[in-house]
PDB file of C-alpha atoms in Angstrom:
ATOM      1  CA  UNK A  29     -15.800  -0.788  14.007  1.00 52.00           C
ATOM      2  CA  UNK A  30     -12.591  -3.058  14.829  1.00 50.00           C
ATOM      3  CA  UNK A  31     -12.644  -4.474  18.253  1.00 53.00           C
ATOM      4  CA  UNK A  32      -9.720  -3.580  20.579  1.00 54.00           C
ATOM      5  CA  UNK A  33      -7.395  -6.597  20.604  1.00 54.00           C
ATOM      6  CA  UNK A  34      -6.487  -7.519  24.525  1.00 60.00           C
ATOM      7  CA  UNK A  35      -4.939 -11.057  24.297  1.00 61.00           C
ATOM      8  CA  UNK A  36      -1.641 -11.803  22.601  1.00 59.00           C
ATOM      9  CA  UNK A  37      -0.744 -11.558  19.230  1.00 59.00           C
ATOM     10  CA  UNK A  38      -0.478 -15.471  19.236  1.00 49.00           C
ATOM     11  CA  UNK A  39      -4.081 -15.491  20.076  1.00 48.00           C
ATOM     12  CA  UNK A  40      -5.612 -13.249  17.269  1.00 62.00           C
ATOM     13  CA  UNK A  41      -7.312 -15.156  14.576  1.00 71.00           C
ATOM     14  CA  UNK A  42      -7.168 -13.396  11.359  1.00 73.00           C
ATOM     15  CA  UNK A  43      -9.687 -14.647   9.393  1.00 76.00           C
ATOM     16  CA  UNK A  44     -12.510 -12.489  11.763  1.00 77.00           C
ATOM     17  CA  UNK A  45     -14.301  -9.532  10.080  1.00 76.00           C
ATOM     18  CA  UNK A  46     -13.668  -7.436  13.196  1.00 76.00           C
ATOM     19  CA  UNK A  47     -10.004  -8.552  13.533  1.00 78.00           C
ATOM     20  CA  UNK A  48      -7.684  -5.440  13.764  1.00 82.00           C
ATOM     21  CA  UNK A  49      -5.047  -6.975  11.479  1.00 81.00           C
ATOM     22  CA  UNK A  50      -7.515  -7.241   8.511  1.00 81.00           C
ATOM     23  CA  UNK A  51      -8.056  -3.670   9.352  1.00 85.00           C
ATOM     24  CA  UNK A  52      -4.424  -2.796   9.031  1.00 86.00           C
ATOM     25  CA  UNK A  53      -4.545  -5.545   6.116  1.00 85.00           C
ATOM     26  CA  UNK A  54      -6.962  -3.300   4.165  1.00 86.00           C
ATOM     27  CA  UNK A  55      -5.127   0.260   5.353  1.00 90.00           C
ATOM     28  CA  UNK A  56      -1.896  -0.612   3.886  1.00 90.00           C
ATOM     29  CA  UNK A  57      -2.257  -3.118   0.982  1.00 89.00           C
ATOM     30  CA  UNK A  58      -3.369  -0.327  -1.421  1.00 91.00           C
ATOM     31  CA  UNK A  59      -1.664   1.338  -4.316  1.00 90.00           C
ATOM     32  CA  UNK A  60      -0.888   4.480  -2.700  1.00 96.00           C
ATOM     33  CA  UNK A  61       0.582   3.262   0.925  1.00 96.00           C
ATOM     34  CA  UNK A  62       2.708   0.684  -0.779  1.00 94.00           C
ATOM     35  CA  UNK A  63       4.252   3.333  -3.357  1.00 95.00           C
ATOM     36  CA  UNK A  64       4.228   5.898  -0.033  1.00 97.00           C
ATOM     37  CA  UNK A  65       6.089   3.571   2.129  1.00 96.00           C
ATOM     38  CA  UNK A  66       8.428   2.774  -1.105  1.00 94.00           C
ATOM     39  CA  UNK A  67       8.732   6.738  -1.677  1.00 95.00           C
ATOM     40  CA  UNK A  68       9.817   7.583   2.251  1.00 96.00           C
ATOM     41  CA  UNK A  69      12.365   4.636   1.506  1.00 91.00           C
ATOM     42  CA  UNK A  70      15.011   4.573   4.653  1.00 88.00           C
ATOM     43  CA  UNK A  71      15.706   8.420   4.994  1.00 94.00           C
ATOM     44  CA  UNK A  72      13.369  11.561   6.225  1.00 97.00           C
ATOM     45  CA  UNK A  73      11.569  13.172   3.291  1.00 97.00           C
ATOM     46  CA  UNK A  74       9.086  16.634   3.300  1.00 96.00           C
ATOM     47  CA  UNK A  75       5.767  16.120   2.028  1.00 95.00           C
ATOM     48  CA  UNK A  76       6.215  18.064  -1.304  1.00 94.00           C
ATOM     49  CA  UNK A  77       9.428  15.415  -1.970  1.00 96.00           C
ATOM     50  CA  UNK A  78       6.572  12.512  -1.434  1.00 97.00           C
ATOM     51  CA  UNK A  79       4.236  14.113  -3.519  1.00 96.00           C
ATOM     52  CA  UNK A  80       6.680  14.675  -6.340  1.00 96.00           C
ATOM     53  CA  UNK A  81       8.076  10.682  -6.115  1.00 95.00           C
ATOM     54  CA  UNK A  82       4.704   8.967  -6.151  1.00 96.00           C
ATOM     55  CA  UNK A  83       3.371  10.145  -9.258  1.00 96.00           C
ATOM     56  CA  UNK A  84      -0.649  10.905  -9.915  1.00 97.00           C
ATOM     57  CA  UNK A  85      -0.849  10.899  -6.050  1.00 97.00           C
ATOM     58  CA  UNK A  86      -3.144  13.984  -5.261  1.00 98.00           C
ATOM     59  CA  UNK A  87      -2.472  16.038  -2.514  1.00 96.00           C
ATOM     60  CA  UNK A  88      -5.308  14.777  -0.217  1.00 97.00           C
ATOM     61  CA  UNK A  89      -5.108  11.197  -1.008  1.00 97.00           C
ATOM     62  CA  UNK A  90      -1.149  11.654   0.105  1.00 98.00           C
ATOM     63  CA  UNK A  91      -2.671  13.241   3.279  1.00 97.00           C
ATOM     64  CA  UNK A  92      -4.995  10.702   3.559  1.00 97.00           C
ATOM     65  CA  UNK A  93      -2.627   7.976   3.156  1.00 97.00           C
ATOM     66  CA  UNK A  94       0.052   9.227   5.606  1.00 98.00           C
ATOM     67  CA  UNK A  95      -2.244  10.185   8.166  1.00 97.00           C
ATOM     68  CA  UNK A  96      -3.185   6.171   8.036  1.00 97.00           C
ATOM     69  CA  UNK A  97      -0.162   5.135   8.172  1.00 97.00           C
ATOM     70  CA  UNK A  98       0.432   7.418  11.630  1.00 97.00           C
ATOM     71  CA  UNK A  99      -2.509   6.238  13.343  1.00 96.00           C
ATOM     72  CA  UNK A 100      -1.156   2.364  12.459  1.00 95.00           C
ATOM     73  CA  UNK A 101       2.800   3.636  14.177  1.00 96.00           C
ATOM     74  CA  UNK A 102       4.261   2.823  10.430  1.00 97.00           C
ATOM     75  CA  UNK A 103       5.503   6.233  10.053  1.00 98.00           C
ATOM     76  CA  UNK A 104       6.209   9.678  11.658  1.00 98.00           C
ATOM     77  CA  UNK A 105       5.245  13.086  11.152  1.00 97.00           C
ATOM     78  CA  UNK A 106       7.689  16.048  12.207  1.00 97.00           C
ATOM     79  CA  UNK A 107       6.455  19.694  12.109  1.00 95.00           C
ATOM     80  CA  UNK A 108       8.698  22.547  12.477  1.00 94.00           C
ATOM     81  CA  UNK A 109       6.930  25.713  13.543  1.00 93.00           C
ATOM     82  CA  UNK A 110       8.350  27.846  10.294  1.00 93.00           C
ATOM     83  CA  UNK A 111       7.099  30.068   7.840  1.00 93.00           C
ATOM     84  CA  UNK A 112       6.116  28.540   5.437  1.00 90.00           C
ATOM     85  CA  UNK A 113       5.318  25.400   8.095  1.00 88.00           C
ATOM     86  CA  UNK A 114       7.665  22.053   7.733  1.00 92.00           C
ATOM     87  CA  UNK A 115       6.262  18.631   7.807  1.00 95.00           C
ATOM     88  CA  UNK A 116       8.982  15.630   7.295  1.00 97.00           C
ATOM     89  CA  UNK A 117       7.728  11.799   7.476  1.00 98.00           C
ATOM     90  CA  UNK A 118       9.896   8.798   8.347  1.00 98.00           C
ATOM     91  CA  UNK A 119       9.238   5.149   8.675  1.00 98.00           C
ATOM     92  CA  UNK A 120       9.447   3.547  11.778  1.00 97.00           C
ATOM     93  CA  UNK A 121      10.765   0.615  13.104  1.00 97.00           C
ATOM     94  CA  UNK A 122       8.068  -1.333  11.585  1.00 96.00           C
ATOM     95  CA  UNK A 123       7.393   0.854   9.036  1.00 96.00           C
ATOM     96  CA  UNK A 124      10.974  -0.251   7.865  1.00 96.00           C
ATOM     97  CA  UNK A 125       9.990  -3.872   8.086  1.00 96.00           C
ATOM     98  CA  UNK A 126       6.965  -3.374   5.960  1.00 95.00           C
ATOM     99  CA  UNK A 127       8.855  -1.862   3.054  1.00 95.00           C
ATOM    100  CA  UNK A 128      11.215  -5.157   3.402  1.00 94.00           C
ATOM    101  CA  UNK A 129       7.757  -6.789   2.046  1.00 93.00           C
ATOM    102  CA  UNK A 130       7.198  -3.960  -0.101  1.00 92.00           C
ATOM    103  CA  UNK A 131      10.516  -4.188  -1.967  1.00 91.00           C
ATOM    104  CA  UNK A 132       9.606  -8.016  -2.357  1.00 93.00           C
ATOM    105  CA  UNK A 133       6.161  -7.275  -4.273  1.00 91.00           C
ATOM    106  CA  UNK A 134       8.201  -4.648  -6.586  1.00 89.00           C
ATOM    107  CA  UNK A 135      10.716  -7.083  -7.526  1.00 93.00           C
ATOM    108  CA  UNK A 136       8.125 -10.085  -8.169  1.00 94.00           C
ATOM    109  CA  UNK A 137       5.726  -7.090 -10.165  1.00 93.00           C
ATOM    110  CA  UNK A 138       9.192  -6.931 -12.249  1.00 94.00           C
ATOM    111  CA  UNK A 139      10.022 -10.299 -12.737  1.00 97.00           C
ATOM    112  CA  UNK A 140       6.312 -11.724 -13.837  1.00 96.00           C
ATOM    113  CA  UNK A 141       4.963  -8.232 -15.258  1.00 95.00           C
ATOM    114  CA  UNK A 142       5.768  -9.851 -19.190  1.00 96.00           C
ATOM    115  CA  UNK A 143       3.333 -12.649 -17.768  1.00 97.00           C
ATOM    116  CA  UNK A 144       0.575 -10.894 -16.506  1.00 95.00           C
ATOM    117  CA  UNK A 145       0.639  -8.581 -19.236  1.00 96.00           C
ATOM    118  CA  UNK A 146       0.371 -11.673 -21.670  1.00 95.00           C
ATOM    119  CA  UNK A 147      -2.275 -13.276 -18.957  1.00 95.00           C
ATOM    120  CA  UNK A 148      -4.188 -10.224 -19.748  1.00 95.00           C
ATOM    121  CA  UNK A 149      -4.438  -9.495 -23.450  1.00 95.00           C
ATOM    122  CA  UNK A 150      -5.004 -13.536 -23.442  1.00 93.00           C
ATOM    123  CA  UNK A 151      -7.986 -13.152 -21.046  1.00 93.00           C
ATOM    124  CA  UNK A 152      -9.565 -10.067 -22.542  1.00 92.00           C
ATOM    125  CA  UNK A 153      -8.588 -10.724 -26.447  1.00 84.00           C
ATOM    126  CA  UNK A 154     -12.392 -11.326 -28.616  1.00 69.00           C
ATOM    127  CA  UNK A 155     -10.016 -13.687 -30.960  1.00 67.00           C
ATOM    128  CA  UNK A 156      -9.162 -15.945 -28.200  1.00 54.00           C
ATOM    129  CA  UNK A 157     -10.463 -19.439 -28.896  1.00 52.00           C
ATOM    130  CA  UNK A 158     -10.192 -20.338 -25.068  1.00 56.00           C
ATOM    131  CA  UNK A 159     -12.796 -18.816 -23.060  1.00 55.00           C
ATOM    132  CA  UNK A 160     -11.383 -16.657 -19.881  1.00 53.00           C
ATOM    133  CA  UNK A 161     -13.077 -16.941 -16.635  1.00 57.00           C
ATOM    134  CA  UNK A 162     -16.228 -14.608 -17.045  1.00 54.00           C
ATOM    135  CA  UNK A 163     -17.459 -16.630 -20.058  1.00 48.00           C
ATOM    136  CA  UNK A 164     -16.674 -20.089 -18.517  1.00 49.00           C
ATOM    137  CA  UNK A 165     -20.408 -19.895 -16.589  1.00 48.00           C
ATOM    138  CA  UNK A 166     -22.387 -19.050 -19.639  1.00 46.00           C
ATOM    139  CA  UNK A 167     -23.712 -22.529 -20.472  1.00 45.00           C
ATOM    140  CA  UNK A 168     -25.733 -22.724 -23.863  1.00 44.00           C
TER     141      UNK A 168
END
């Protein structure tokens, strides 16, 4: 369980286990927040319009996932009491900050994806002379 953090933000070390910013660390530096917060972009969209943009999402991780980023004040959840019931999400203020970062990881993904790609078929290839980093330790 994370600790309630009482001093000021200058004060927090990050590098504890029971810090609360590795706990927001680990809620929203997964696939599905990042593409979430990069769906709900800078306008007000219903749930079915976030389920349609972040493709392969299921309906209960997208729950999931925006319920999390609530609880952490990234985004906000208006329902209207209609029939059939009307749920809209926006970022917030910070919310809006943290897809500034997000943006930056989807442009650096584009620019070095032609790398890591060829990092990859290097590292896993059987007809690679070099050994890749899980045969390095097997000494003979």
């Amino acid at each position: 369980m994370t600790k309630q953090f009482s001093g000021s933000p200058d004060d927090a070390d990050l590098r504890r286990a029971d810090s609360l910013a590795r706990e927001i660390f680990s809620d929203v530096a997964n696939k599905w927040a990042l593409l979430i917060i990069e769906a709900l972009g800078d306008r007000t969209r219903r749930f079915s319009e976030v389920l349609k943009e972040v493709d392969g999402i299921s309906h209960k991780m997208l729950t999931q996932n925006l319920r999390m980023l609530e609880r952490n004040g990234l985004a906000e959840r208006t329902a209207y009491a209609t029939v059939p019931p009307k749920v809209e999400y926006t970022l917030t203020e910070p919310g809006q900050g943290l897809r500034g970062t997000v943006h930056l990881m989807c442009d650096w993904t584009q620019e070095h994806l032609g790398h890591i790609e060829e990092a990859r078929r290097r590292f896993t290839s059987p007809s690679d002379a070099t050994p890749g980093p899980l045969h390095a330790s097997v000494r003979t």
